[in-house]
Amino acid sequence: MDSKQMRKIWIASLVGSSIEWFDYFLYGTVAALVFNQLFFVTEDPSVGTILAYASFALAFFIRPFGGVVFSHIGDRIGRKKTLVITLSLMGIATFGMGLLPTYQAIGVWAPILLITLRLVQGLGIGGEWGGALLLAVEYAPKEKRGLYGAIPQMGVTIGMVLGTVALSIMTLLPEGSFMTWGWRIPFIFSALLVVFGLWIRKGIDETPSFKKVKESGEIPKLPIVDTLKFHWREVLIAIGAKVVETAPFYIFGTFVVSYATTNLGFSRTAVLNSVMIATIVTTILIPIMGSLSDKVGRKKLYVGGTIGMIVFAFPYFWMIQQQSVVLLVIATVIGLGIIWSPITAVLGTMFSEIFDAKVRYTGITLGYQIGAALAGGTAPLVAASLMLKFNGSYVPVACYIIFTAVISLLAIWAVKDRSKEHLDEISMNDSEGTAETSKAKELSHI
């Protein structure tokens, strides 16, 4: 493949992922600033914030269902077609949120409609990540798989930067204007990004790995059945490994917006800017870490980042407790920008290297989305609830971050580093999985 076509693959993978996460993080941030006042109206502001975060968490539980549906399409029909559907769903839902009337206008229907659109968002993102990752990884040469697999991971932070920039600009408006119409602009603007993303993906061909499976006639009738029957251990490993990548991320990037403004007296702009700076640092480091994993292995970088998360949990909160904007920025850059980057950079590639091509879309999606549902969307909710129960103390939240890291270290303990193996031969080279692979082959021919 020539360099021009490869750049197109990179852009298609990165742009779609960026747009999806721009939409997704927009909701997470606005939930803390706007939805608790305009859609989830209660007498106690803390309860309104918890309800807003609950709606944020809700989509994480629908993501595995979206993952099952779209990974089935991805493993049976192809990666490309799936990515077009998921991007369209996400864009329609986000655009609709920007047009919704508030609780003051239509009463209880406002939060109902908002939650409905949030669930549609969750369905879309449930299938998007796996397709974007495989688009990059399954085209990658063996010696650059870590770098290529890190490209779609950059979409997470790029999307967050776009969302944060958009909201930072809007928060410069007078309070009344921001609460009335300013917060809506980024949601409506997302429609233009979706059209651009669909145009980019139009000219992309199917991945070599999927073509090989299709030519061999071994496409499973029900990928999820084969995955859960023959690869359930790998799914559990992926779920556990996802925990430390997702829970601290939402605490550093989403929960801190509400906590730092409400409890510590920081301005919204200062907190959003600190998150934006940290995500820019992460975006720069992710491809560097991905490339480094091609040399030293995925597992070493992942374990190093996870241990760093354990060590930094308490210092992070101590630094932001000092109520200094400089220390807030430094703490966020260290946690979200530096320590988190090697974990997320290698996660997707590491997942793809433990699943057979026939069920790879389904396997990585189940692990990623179930892990995100259990630890990601719930993280701001858990953190806010702990703060409420323990009178604003950050100690339980820091312990929660450490707990998530320990879970992931236990999950990744037995994983074999396969960064030097060819992607389409991995399942055949796994002596422990030979018997199960043989059974899967027999079933596929019945």
Tab-separated table of C-alpha atoms in Angstrom:
chain	number	residue	atom	x	y	z
A	1	MET	CA	0.000	0.000	0.000
A	2	ASP	CA	1.335	3.434	-0.952
A	3	SER	CA	1.827	6.203	1.586
A	4	LYS	CA	-1.091	8.235	0.200
A	5	GLN	CA	-3.562	5.423	0.810
A	6	MET	CA	-2.124	4.804	4.273
A	7	ARG	CA	-2.561	8.450	5.198
A	8	LYS	CA	-6.174	8.153	4.086
A	9	ILE	CA	-6.614	5.156	6.393
A	10	TRP	CA	-5.103	7.109	9.290
A	11	ILE	CA	-7.338	10.113	8.655
A	12	ALA	CA	-10.467	7.966	8.309
A	13	SER	CA	-9.696	6.223	11.578
A	14	LEU	CA	-8.694	9.390	13.421
A	15	VAL	CA	-11.367	11.769	12.124
A	16	GLY	CA	-14.262	9.445	12.868
A	17	SER	CA	-12.965	8.688	16.333
A	18	SER	CA	-12.383	12.390	17.036
A	19	ILE	CA	-15.909	13.315	15.979
A	20	GLU	CA	-17.467	10.530	18.034
A	21	TRP	CA	-15.613	11.566	21.156
A	22	PHE	CA	-16.164	15.281	20.559
A	23	ASP	CA	-19.882	14.541	20.739
A	24	TYR	CA	-19.497	12.256	23.713
A	25	PHE	CA	-17.318	14.472	25.901
A	26	LEU	CA	-19.426	17.487	25.071
A	27	TYR	CA	-22.257	15.797	26.921
A	28	GLY	CA	-20.044	14.861	29.865
A	29	THR	CA	-18.842	18.417	30.409
A	30	VAL	CA	-22.186	20.120	29.804
A	31	ALA	CA	-23.808	17.645	32.225
A	32	ALA	CA	-21.751	19.230	35.015
A	33	LEU	CA	-22.351	22.831	33.941
A	34	VAL	CA	-25.811	23.009	32.339
A	35	PHE	CA	-27.942	19.858	32.383
A	36	ASN	CA	-28.088	19.758	36.184
A	37	GLN	CA	-29.870	23.146	36.053
A	38	LEU	CA	-31.895	23.040	32.825
A	39	PHE	CA	-32.949	19.398	32.541
A	40	PHE	CA	-32.560	17.713	35.952
A	41	VAL	CA	-34.176	20.353	38.132
A	42	THR	CA	-34.235	19.644	41.902
A	43	GLU	CA	-34.206	21.697	45.095
A	44	ASP	CA	-30.756	20.371	46.054
A	45	PRO	CA	-28.043	21.291	43.481
A	46	SER	CA	-25.940	18.276	44.547
A	47	VAL	CA	-28.810	15.936	43.682
A	48	GLY	CA	-29.227	17.644	40.305
A	49	THR	CA	-25.522	17.134	39.585
A	50	ILE	CA	-25.727	13.445	40.546
A	51	LEU	CA	-28.782	12.983	38.275
A	52	ALA	CA	-26.930	14.677	35.404
A	53	TYR	CA	-23.952	12.370	35.949
A	54	ALA	CA	-26.340	9.407	36.134
A	55	SER	CA	-27.575	10.284	32.634
A	56	PHE	CA	-23.933	10.466	31.566
A	57	ALA	CA	-23.333	7.009	33.049
A	58	LEU	CA	-26.470	5.557	31.466
A	59	ALA	CA	-25.020	5.615	27.958
A	60	PHE	CA	-22.054	3.571	29.126
A	61	PHE	CA	-24.411	0.735	29.963
A	62	ILE	CA	-26.029	0.875	26.519
A	63	ARG	CA	-22.601	0.893	24.839
A	64	PRO	CA	-22.071	-2.883	25.216
A	65	PHE	CA	-25.423	-3.463	23.454
A	66	GLY	CA	-24.376	-1.128	20.666
A	67	GLY	CA	-21.077	-2.966	20.624
A	68	VAL	CA	-22.799	-6.348	20.245
A	69	VAL	CA	-24.999	-5.108	17.393
A	70	PHE	CA	-22.318	-3.289	15.433
A	71	SER	CA	-19.483	-5.722	16.089
A	72	HIS	CA	-21.784	-8.434	14.668
A	73	ILE	CA	-22.130	-6.323	11.526
A	74	GLY	CA	-18.395	-5.584	11.565
A	75	ASP	CA	-17.351	-9.250	11.807
A	76	ARG	CA	-19.939	-10.432	9.259
A	77	ILE	CA	-20.339	-7.601	6.731
A	78	GLY	CA	-17.233	-5.492	7.213
A	79	ARG	CA	-15.540	-2.757	9.198
A	80	LYS	CA	-16.225	0.082	6.758
A	81	LYS	CA	-20.041	-0.197	6.543
A	82	THR	CA	-20.287	-0.420	10.304
A	83	LEU	CA	-18.288	2.767	10.795
A	84	VAL	CA	-20.619	4.748	8.512
A	85	ILE	CA	-23.686	3.681	10.530
A	86	THR	CA	-22.147	4.402	13.937
A	87	LEU	CA	-20.929	7.856	12.933
A	88	SER	CA	-24.356	8.770	11.533
A	89	LEU	CA	-26.143	7.675	14.724
A	90	MET	CA	-23.808	9.663	16.919
A	91	GLY	CA	-24.135	12.811	14.830
A	92	ILE	CA	-27.939	12.733	14.699
A	93	ALA	CA	-28.211	12.307	18.486
A	94	THR	CA	-25.790	15.109	19.305
A	95	PHE	CA	-27.400	17.530	16.846
A	96	GLY	CA	-30.781	16.745	18.397
A	97	MET	CA	-29.501	17.574	21.892
A	98	GLY	CA	-28.627	21.067	20.739
A	99	LEU	CA	-32.262	21.664	19.759
A	100	LEU	CA	-33.992	20.219	22.846
A	101	PRO	CA	-36.347	22.414	24.885
A	102	THR	CA	-35.549	22.596	28.610
A	103	TYR	CA	-37.413	21.415	31.713
A	104	GLN	CA	-38.805	24.904	32.178
A	105	ALA	CA	-40.400	24.665	28.701
A	106	ILE	CA	-41.818	21.120	28.520
A	107	GLY	CA	-41.396	19.713	32.025
A	108	VAL	CA	-40.490	16.061	32.532
A	109	TRP	CA	-40.309	15.396	28.769
A	110	ALA	CA	-37.059	17.372	28.632
A	111	PRO	CA	-34.954	14.880	30.649
A	112	ILE	CA	-36.770	11.948	28.973
A	113	LEU	CA	-35.871	13.172	25.479
A	114	LEU	CA	-32.334	14.027	26.577
A	115	ILE	CA	-31.811	10.536	28.011
A	116	THR	CA	-33.254	8.966	24.836
A	117	LEU	CA	-30.768	10.843	22.648
A	118	ARG	CA	-28.019	9.955	25.121
A	119	LEU	CA	-28.847	6.272	24.654
A	120	VAL	CA	-28.626	6.677	20.857
A	121	GLN	CA	-25.184	8.241	21.379
A	122	GLY	CA	-24.194	5.229	23.460
A	123	LEU	CA	-25.285	2.798	20.749
A	124	GLY	CA	-23.178	4.634	18.175
A	125	ILE	CA	-20.003	4.844	20.238
A	126	GLY	CA	-20.478	1.203	21.233
A	127	GLY	CA	-19.588	0.089	17.722
A	128	GLU	CA	-17.376	2.970	16.586
A	129	TRP	CA	-14.234	2.389	18.609
A	130	GLY	CA	-13.654	-1.216	17.543
A	131	GLY	CA	-14.067	-0.405	13.866
A	132	ALA	CA	-11.819	2.658	13.983
A	133	LEU	CA	-9.128	0.681	15.788
A	134	LEU	CA	-9.235	-2.302	13.425
A	135	LEU	CA	-9.201	-0.019	10.405
A	136	ALA	CA	-5.753	1.134	11.548
A	137	VAL	CA	-4.349	-2.040	13.162
A	138	GLU	CA	-5.386	-4.517	10.444
A	139	TYR	CA	-3.714	-2.380	7.771
A	140	ALA	CA	-0.517	-1.906	9.809
A	141	PRO	CA	2.842	-3.589	9.091
A	142	LYS	CA	3.901	-5.809	12.001
A	143	GLU	CA	6.744	-3.551	13.125
A	144	LYS	CA	4.466	-0.469	13.306
A	145	ARG	CA	1.278	-1.960	14.721
A	146	GLY	CA	1.650	-0.106	18.018
A	147	LEU	CA	1.979	3.238	16.254
A	148	TYR	CA	-0.964	2.589	13.925
A	149	GLY	CA	-3.120	1.325	16.798
A	150	ALA	CA	-2.376	4.490	18.756
A	151	ILE	CA	-3.715	6.739	15.965
A	152	PRO	CA	-7.447	6.173	16.658
A	153	GLN	CA	-6.712	6.524	20.389
A	154	MET	CA	-5.631	10.087	19.628
A	155	GLY	CA	-9.209	10.686	18.521
A	156	VAL	CA	-10.310	10.415	22.135
A	157	THR	CA	-8.164	13.332	23.251
A	158	ILE	CA	-8.591	15.337	20.034
A	159	GLY	CA	-12.351	15.032	20.450
A	160	MET	CA	-12.034	16.159	24.032
A	161	VAL	CA	-9.860	19.144	23.041
A	162	LEU	CA	-12.409	20.166	20.388
A	163	GLY	CA	-15.250	19.859	22.883
A	164	THR	CA	-13.334	21.747	25.572
A	165	VAL	CA	-12.287	24.536	23.181
A	166	ALA	CA	-15.864	24.931	21.971
A	167	LEU	CA	-17.217	25.173	25.508
A	168	SER	CA	-14.384	27.442	26.693
A	169	ILE	CA	-15.308	29.913	23.966
A	170	MET	CA	-18.990	29.670	24.861
A	171	THR	CA	-18.316	30.215	28.588
A	172	LEU	CA	-16.859	33.621	27.722
A	173	LEU	CA	-20.453	34.675	27.041
A	174	PRO	CA	-22.476	36.311	29.811
A	175	GLU	CA	-23.949	33.693	32.159
A	176	GLY	CA	-27.498	34.255	30.922
A	177	SER	CA	-26.545	33.883	27.255
A	178	PHE	CA	-24.468	30.755	27.912
A	179	MET	CA	-27.276	29.047	29.828
A	180	THR	CA	-29.903	30.069	27.262
A	181	TRP	CA	-28.273	29.329	23.925
A	182	GLY	CA	-24.450	29.352	24.151
A	183	TRP	CA	-24.120	25.729	25.303
A	184	ARG	CA	-26.211	24.590	22.297
A	185	ILE	CA	-23.834	25.863	19.602
A	186	PRO	CA	-21.185	23.073	19.860
A	187	PHE	CA	-23.914	20.390	19.712
A	188	ILE	CA	-25.435	21.870	16.555
A	189	PHE	CA	-21.993	22.503	15.017
A	190	SER	CA	-21.187	18.784	15.315
A	191	ALA	CA	-23.396	18.095	12.264
A	192	LEU	CA	-20.749	19.675	10.000
A	193	LEU	CA	-18.041	17.463	11.506
A	194	VAL	CA	-20.134	14.335	10.900
A	195	VAL	CA	-20.634	15.181	7.219
A	196	PHE	CA	-16.867	15.652	6.864
A	197	GLY	CA	-16.197	12.331	8.600
A	198	LEU	CA	-18.600	10.419	6.349
A	199	TRP	CA	-17.008	11.972	3.265
A	200	ILE	CA	-13.523	10.891	4.401
A	201	ARG	CA	-14.634	7.299	5.021
A	202	LYS	CA	-16.401	6.958	1.690
A	203	GLY	CA	-13.254	6.003	-0.238
A	204	ILE	CA	-11.817	3.478	2.246
A	205	ASP	CA	-11.615	-0.211	1.340
A	206	GLU	CA	-12.107	-3.168	3.699
A	207	THR	CA	-9.156	-4.263	5.862
A	208	PRO	CA	-6.835	-7.087	4.698
A	209	SER	CA	-7.678	-9.226	7.745
A	210	PHE	CA	-11.418	-9.107	7.077
A	211	LYS	CA	-10.859	-9.850	3.387
A	212	LYS	CA	-8.846	-12.969	4.315
A	213	VAL	CA	-11.577	-14.221	6.614
A	214	LYS	CA	-14.202	-13.564	3.940
A	215	GLU	CA	-12.180	-15.350	1.263
A	216	SER	CA	-11.646	-18.356	3.540
A	217	GLY	CA	-15.397	-18.690	4.074
A	218	GLU	CA	-14.901	-18.731	7.857
A	219	ILE	CA	-17.114	-15.774	8.749
A	220	PRO	CA	-19.031	-16.896	11.867
A	221	LYS	CA	-22.835	-16.814	11.745
A	222	LEU	CA	-23.004	-15.461	15.303
A	223	PRO	CA	-19.658	-13.850	16.223
A	224	ILE	CA	-20.755	-13.150	19.796
A	225	VAL	CA	-21.517	-16.842	20.410
A	226	ASP	CA	-18.076	-17.911	19.155
A	227	THR	CA	-16.445	-15.129	21.164
A	228	LEU	CA	-18.127	-15.989	24.453
A	229	LYS	CA	-17.661	-19.736	23.928
A	230	PHE	CA	-14.044	-19.845	22.819
A	231	HIS	CA	-12.568	-16.485	23.872
A	232	TRP	CA	-14.324	-15.655	27.153
A	233	ARG	CA	-10.999	-15.520	29.037
A	234	GLU	CA	-9.691	-12.885	26.640
A	235	VAL	CA	-12.921	-10.882	27.044
A	236	LEU	CA	-12.497	-10.912	30.843
A	237	ILE	CA	-8.866	-9.813	30.507
A	238	ALA	CA	-9.899	-6.940	28.230
A	239	ILE	CA	-12.658	-5.835	30.633
A	240	GLY	CA	-10.209	-5.767	33.543
A	241	ALA	CA	-7.507	-4.000	31.549
A	242	LYS	CA	-9.956	-1.290	30.478
A	243	VAL	CA	-10.784	-0.303	34.081
A	244	VAL	CA	-7.643	1.760	34.820
A	245	GLU	CA	-7.757	3.353	31.381
A	246	THR	CA	-11.287	4.643	31.786
A	247	ALA	CA	-12.134	5.408	35.450
A	248	PRO	CA	-9.208	7.773	36.242
A	249	PHE	CA	-9.682	9.414	32.850
A	250	TYR	CA	-13.232	10.496	33.661
A	251	ILE	CA	-12.196	11.654	37.112
A	252	PHE	CA	-9.317	13.745	35.714
A	253	GLY	CA	-11.307	15.014	32.731
A	254	THR	CA	-14.985	15.173	33.724
A	255	PHE	CA	-15.550	14.925	37.488
A	256	VAL	CA	-12.865	17.547	38.176
A	257	VAL	CA	-14.923	20.164	36.280
A	258	SER	CA	-17.736	19.971	38.815
A	259	TYR	CA	-15.522	19.311	41.854
A	260	ALA	CA	-13.000	22.107	41.245
A	261	THR	CA	-15.657	24.729	40.455
A	262	THR	CA	-18.180	23.798	43.173
A	263	ASN	CA	-15.921	22.674	46.041
A	264	LEU	CA	-12.662	24.522	45.455
A	265	GLY	CA	-13.787	27.808	43.937
A	266	PHE	CA	-11.980	27.576	40.568
A	267	SER	CA	-13.559	29.305	37.589
A	268	ARG	CA	-15.059	27.085	34.882
A	269	THR	CA	-12.684	28.548	32.314
A	270	ALA	CA	-9.606	27.735	34.456
A	271	VAL	CA	-10.668	24.116	34.946
A	272	LEU	CA	-11.627	23.588	31.304
A	273	ASN	CA	-8.332	25.122	30.165
A	274	SER	CA	-6.317	22.832	32.471
A	275	VAL	CA	-8.096	19.806	31.017
A	276	MET	CA	-7.495	21.113	27.497
A	277	ILE	CA	-3.753	21.597	28.101
A	278	ALA	CA	-3.482	18.087	29.549
A	279	THR	CA	-5.308	16.520	26.615
A	280	ILE	CA	-3.030	18.328	24.141
A	281	VAL	CA	-0.040	16.811	25.972
A	282	THR	CA	-1.709	13.393	25.836
A	283	THR	CA	-2.447	13.738	22.123
A	284	ILE	CA	1.239	14.403	21.443
A	285	LEU	CA	2.422	11.532	23.664
A	286	ILE	CA	-0.004	8.830	22.454
A	287	PRO	CA	1.682	8.144	19.062
A	288	ILE	CA	5.110	8.371	20.745
A	289	MET	CA	4.052	5.764	23.306
A	290	GLY	CA	2.477	3.624	20.589
A	291	SER	CA	5.694	3.660	18.589
A	292	LEU	CA	7.714	2.916	21.728
A	293	SER	CA	5.539	-0.150	22.354
A	294	ASP	CA	6.709	-1.540	18.997
A	295	LYS	CA	10.212	-1.576	20.461
A	296	VAL	CA	9.767	-2.486	24.134
A	297	GLY	CA	6.374	-4.242	24.098
A	298	ARG	CA	2.819	-3.226	24.997
A	299	LYS	CA	2.716	-4.838	28.427
A	300	LYS	CA	5.715	-2.966	29.877
A	301	LEU	CA	4.277	0.423	28.970
A	302	TYR	CA	0.823	-0.490	30.212
A	303	VAL	CA	2.090	-1.771	33.576
A	304	GLY	CA	4.338	1.293	33.983
A	305	GLY	CA	1.432	3.682	33.427
A	306	THR	CA	-0.809	1.714	35.789
A	307	ILE	CA	1.737	1.790	38.604
A	308	GLY	CA	2.155	5.519	37.959
A	309	MET	CA	-1.595	5.911	38.454
A	310	ILE	CA	-1.371	4.241	41.878
A	311	VAL	CA	1.527	6.465	42.964
A	312	PHE	CA	-0.102	9.713	41.779
A	313	ALA	CA	-3.667	9.235	43.109
A	314	PHE	CA	-3.154	11.073	46.403
A	315	PRO	CA	-0.673	13.735	45.162
A	316	TYR	CA	-3.172	14.673	42.428
A	317	PHE	CA	-5.889	15.629	44.900
A	318	TRP	CA	-3.446	17.285	47.282
A	319	MET	CA	-2.210	19.536	44.470
A	320	ILE	CA	-5.637	20.706	43.341
A	321	GLN	CA	-6.685	21.204	46.994
A	322	GLN	CA	-4.122	24.021	47.201
A	323	GLN	CA	-6.538	26.086	45.073
A	324	SER	CA	-3.734	27.276	42.812
A	325	VAL	CA	-4.463	27.427	39.070
A	326	VAL	CA	-0.808	26.593	38.332
A	327	LEU	CA	-0.927	23.465	40.516
A	328	LEU	CA	-4.293	22.526	38.991
A	329	VAL	CA	-2.740	22.615	35.515
A	330	ILE	CA	0.381	20.692	36.624
A	331	ALA	CA	-1.667	18.026	38.424
A	332	THR	CA	-3.975	17.540	35.426
A	333	VAL	CA	-1.065	17.405	32.966
A	334	ILE	CA	0.760	14.770	35.054
A	335	GLY	CA	-2.321	12.586	35.612
A	336	LEU	CA	-4.206	12.923	32.343
A	337	GLY	CA	-1.369	14.031	30.089
A	338	ILE	CA	1.617	11.907	31.092
A	339	ILE	CA	0.641	8.924	33.264
A	340	TRP	CA	-2.522	8.050	31.325
A	341	SER	CA	-0.996	8.289	27.824
A	342	PRO	CA	0.980	4.995	27.721
A	343	ILE	CA	-2.036	3.091	29.063
A	344	THR	CA	-4.428	4.322	26.394
A	345	ALA	CA	-1.811	4.272	23.606
A	346	VAL	CA	-1.262	0.502	23.814
A	347	LEU	CA	-4.693	-0.635	25.007
A	348	GLY	CA	-6.395	-1.058	21.630
A	349	THR	CA	-3.447	-2.742	19.931
A	350	MET	CA	-2.996	-5.057	22.917
A	351	PHE	CA	-6.670	-6.030	22.738
A	352	SER	CA	-6.482	-6.740	19.003
A	353	GLU	CA	-3.492	-9.020	19.574
A	354	ILE	CA	-5.378	-11.441	21.816
A	355	PHE	CA	-8.346	-12.137	19.499
A	356	ASP	CA	-8.691	-14.167	16.295
A	357	ALA	CA	-9.541	-12.108	13.178
A	358	LYS	CA	-12.878	-13.930	12.781
A	359	VAL	CA	-14.200	-12.486	16.041
A	360	ARG	CA	-11.753	-9.629	16.600
A	361	TYR	CA	-14.297	-6.833	16.206
A	362	THR	CA	-16.661	-8.536	18.644
A	363	GLY	CA	-13.939	-9.504	21.132
A	364	ILE	CA	-12.261	-6.126	21.463
A	365	THR	CA	-15.611	-4.314	21.502
A	366	LEU	CA	-17.074	-6.478	24.275
A	367	GLY	CA	-13.988	-6.059	26.449
A	368	TYR	CA	-13.714	-2.344	25.826
A	369	GLN	CA	-17.393	-1.435	26.186
A	370	ILE	CA	-18.213	-3.643	29.179
A	371	GLY	CA	-15.100	-2.294	30.930
A	372	ALA	CA	-16.189	1.244	30.072
A	373	ALA	CA	-19.712	0.575	31.352
A	374	LEU	CA	-18.490	-0.824	34.664
A	375	ALA	CA	-15.767	1.722	35.375
A	376	GLY	CA	-16.006	4.673	32.975
A	377	GLY	CA	-19.458	6.190	32.989
A	378	THR	CA	-19.863	5.356	36.654
A	379	ALA	CA	-16.603	7.054	37.703
A	380	PRO	CA	-17.922	10.653	38.010
A	381	LEU	CA	-21.056	9.296	39.693
A	382	VAL	CA	-19.037	7.202	42.163
A	383	ALA	CA	-16.660	10.093	42.861
A	384	ALA	CA	-19.509	12.588	43.438
A	385	SER	CA	-21.321	10.122	45.697
A	386	LEU	CA	-18.167	9.440	47.733
A	387	MET	CA	-17.589	13.160	48.152
A	388	LEU	CA	-21.177	13.615	49.318
A	389	LYS	CA	-21.007	10.713	51.786
A	390	PHE	CA	-17.605	11.617	53.266
A	391	ASN	CA	-18.239	15.355	53.659
A	392	GLY	CA	-16.145	16.472	50.703
A	393	SER	CA	-13.056	14.375	51.538
A	394	TYR	CA	-10.980	13.367	48.521
A	395	VAL	CA	-9.394	10.353	50.261
A	396	PRO	CA	-12.091	7.829	49.195
A	397	VAL	CA	-11.854	9.047	45.571
A	398	ALA	CA	-8.056	8.657	45.568
A	399	CYS	CA	-8.479	5.135	47.000
A	400	TYR	CA	-10.979	4.413	44.233
A	401	ILE	CA	-8.378	5.352	41.590
A	402	ILE	CA	-5.869	2.996	43.238
A	403	PHE	CA	-8.504	0.235	43.348
A	404	THR	CA	-9.112	0.513	39.584
A	405	ALA	CA	-5.361	0.261	38.910
A	406	VAL	CA	-5.011	-2.873	41.036
A	407	ILE	CA	-7.889	-4.559	39.151
A	408	SER	CA	-6.170	-3.870	35.822
A	409	LEU	CA	-2.774	-5.108	37.032
A	410	LEU	CA	-4.387	-8.398	38.078
A	411	ALA	CA	-6.201	-8.691	34.730
A	412	ILE	CA	-3.101	-8.085	32.628
A	413	TRP	CA	-0.831	-10.353	34.677
A	414	ALA	CA	-1.118	-13.433	32.430
A	415	VAL	CA	-1.230	-11.637	29.069
A	416	LYS	CA	1.497	-12.651	26.642
A	417	ASP	CA	3.159	-9.765	24.789
A	418	ARG	CA	2.550	-10.418	21.074
A	419	SER	CA	3.938	-7.228	19.597
A	420	LYS	CA	6.483	-9.184	17.518
A	421	GLU	CA	3.984	-11.632	15.996
A	422	HIS	CA	1.975	-11.271	12.773
A	423	LEU	CA	-1.587	-10.224	13.576
A	424	ASP	CA	-3.338	-12.846	11.423
A	425	GLU	CA	-1.226	-15.679	12.876
A	426	ILE	CA	-1.634	-14.831	16.555
A	427	SER	CA	-4.479	-17.217	17.321
A	428	MET	CA	-2.651	-20.052	15.545
A	429	ASN	CA	0.535	-19.407	17.506
A	430	ASP	CA	-1.237	-19.482	20.858
A	431	SER	CA	-0.606	-22.994	22.109
A	432	GLU	CA	-3.011	-22.480	24.999
A	433	GLY	CA	-5.820	-21.661	22.615
A	434	THR	CA	-5.128	-24.299	19.958
A	435	ALA	CA	-7.835	-26.686	21.110
A	436	GLU	CA	-10.444	-23.968	21.286
A	437	THR	CA	-9.397	-22.555	17.919
A	438	SER	CA	-9.745	-26.006	16.346
A	439	LYS	CA	-13.241	-26.357	17.762
A	440	ALA	CA	-14.148	-22.932	16.419
A	441	LYS	CA	-12.903	-23.937	12.964
A	442	GLU	CA	-14.929	-27.122	13.026
A	443	LEU	CA	-18.059	-25.227	13.996
A	444	SER	CA	-17.542	-22.640	11.253
A	445	HIS	CA	-17.599	-25.389	8.628
A	446	ILE	CA	-20.764	-27.063	9.909
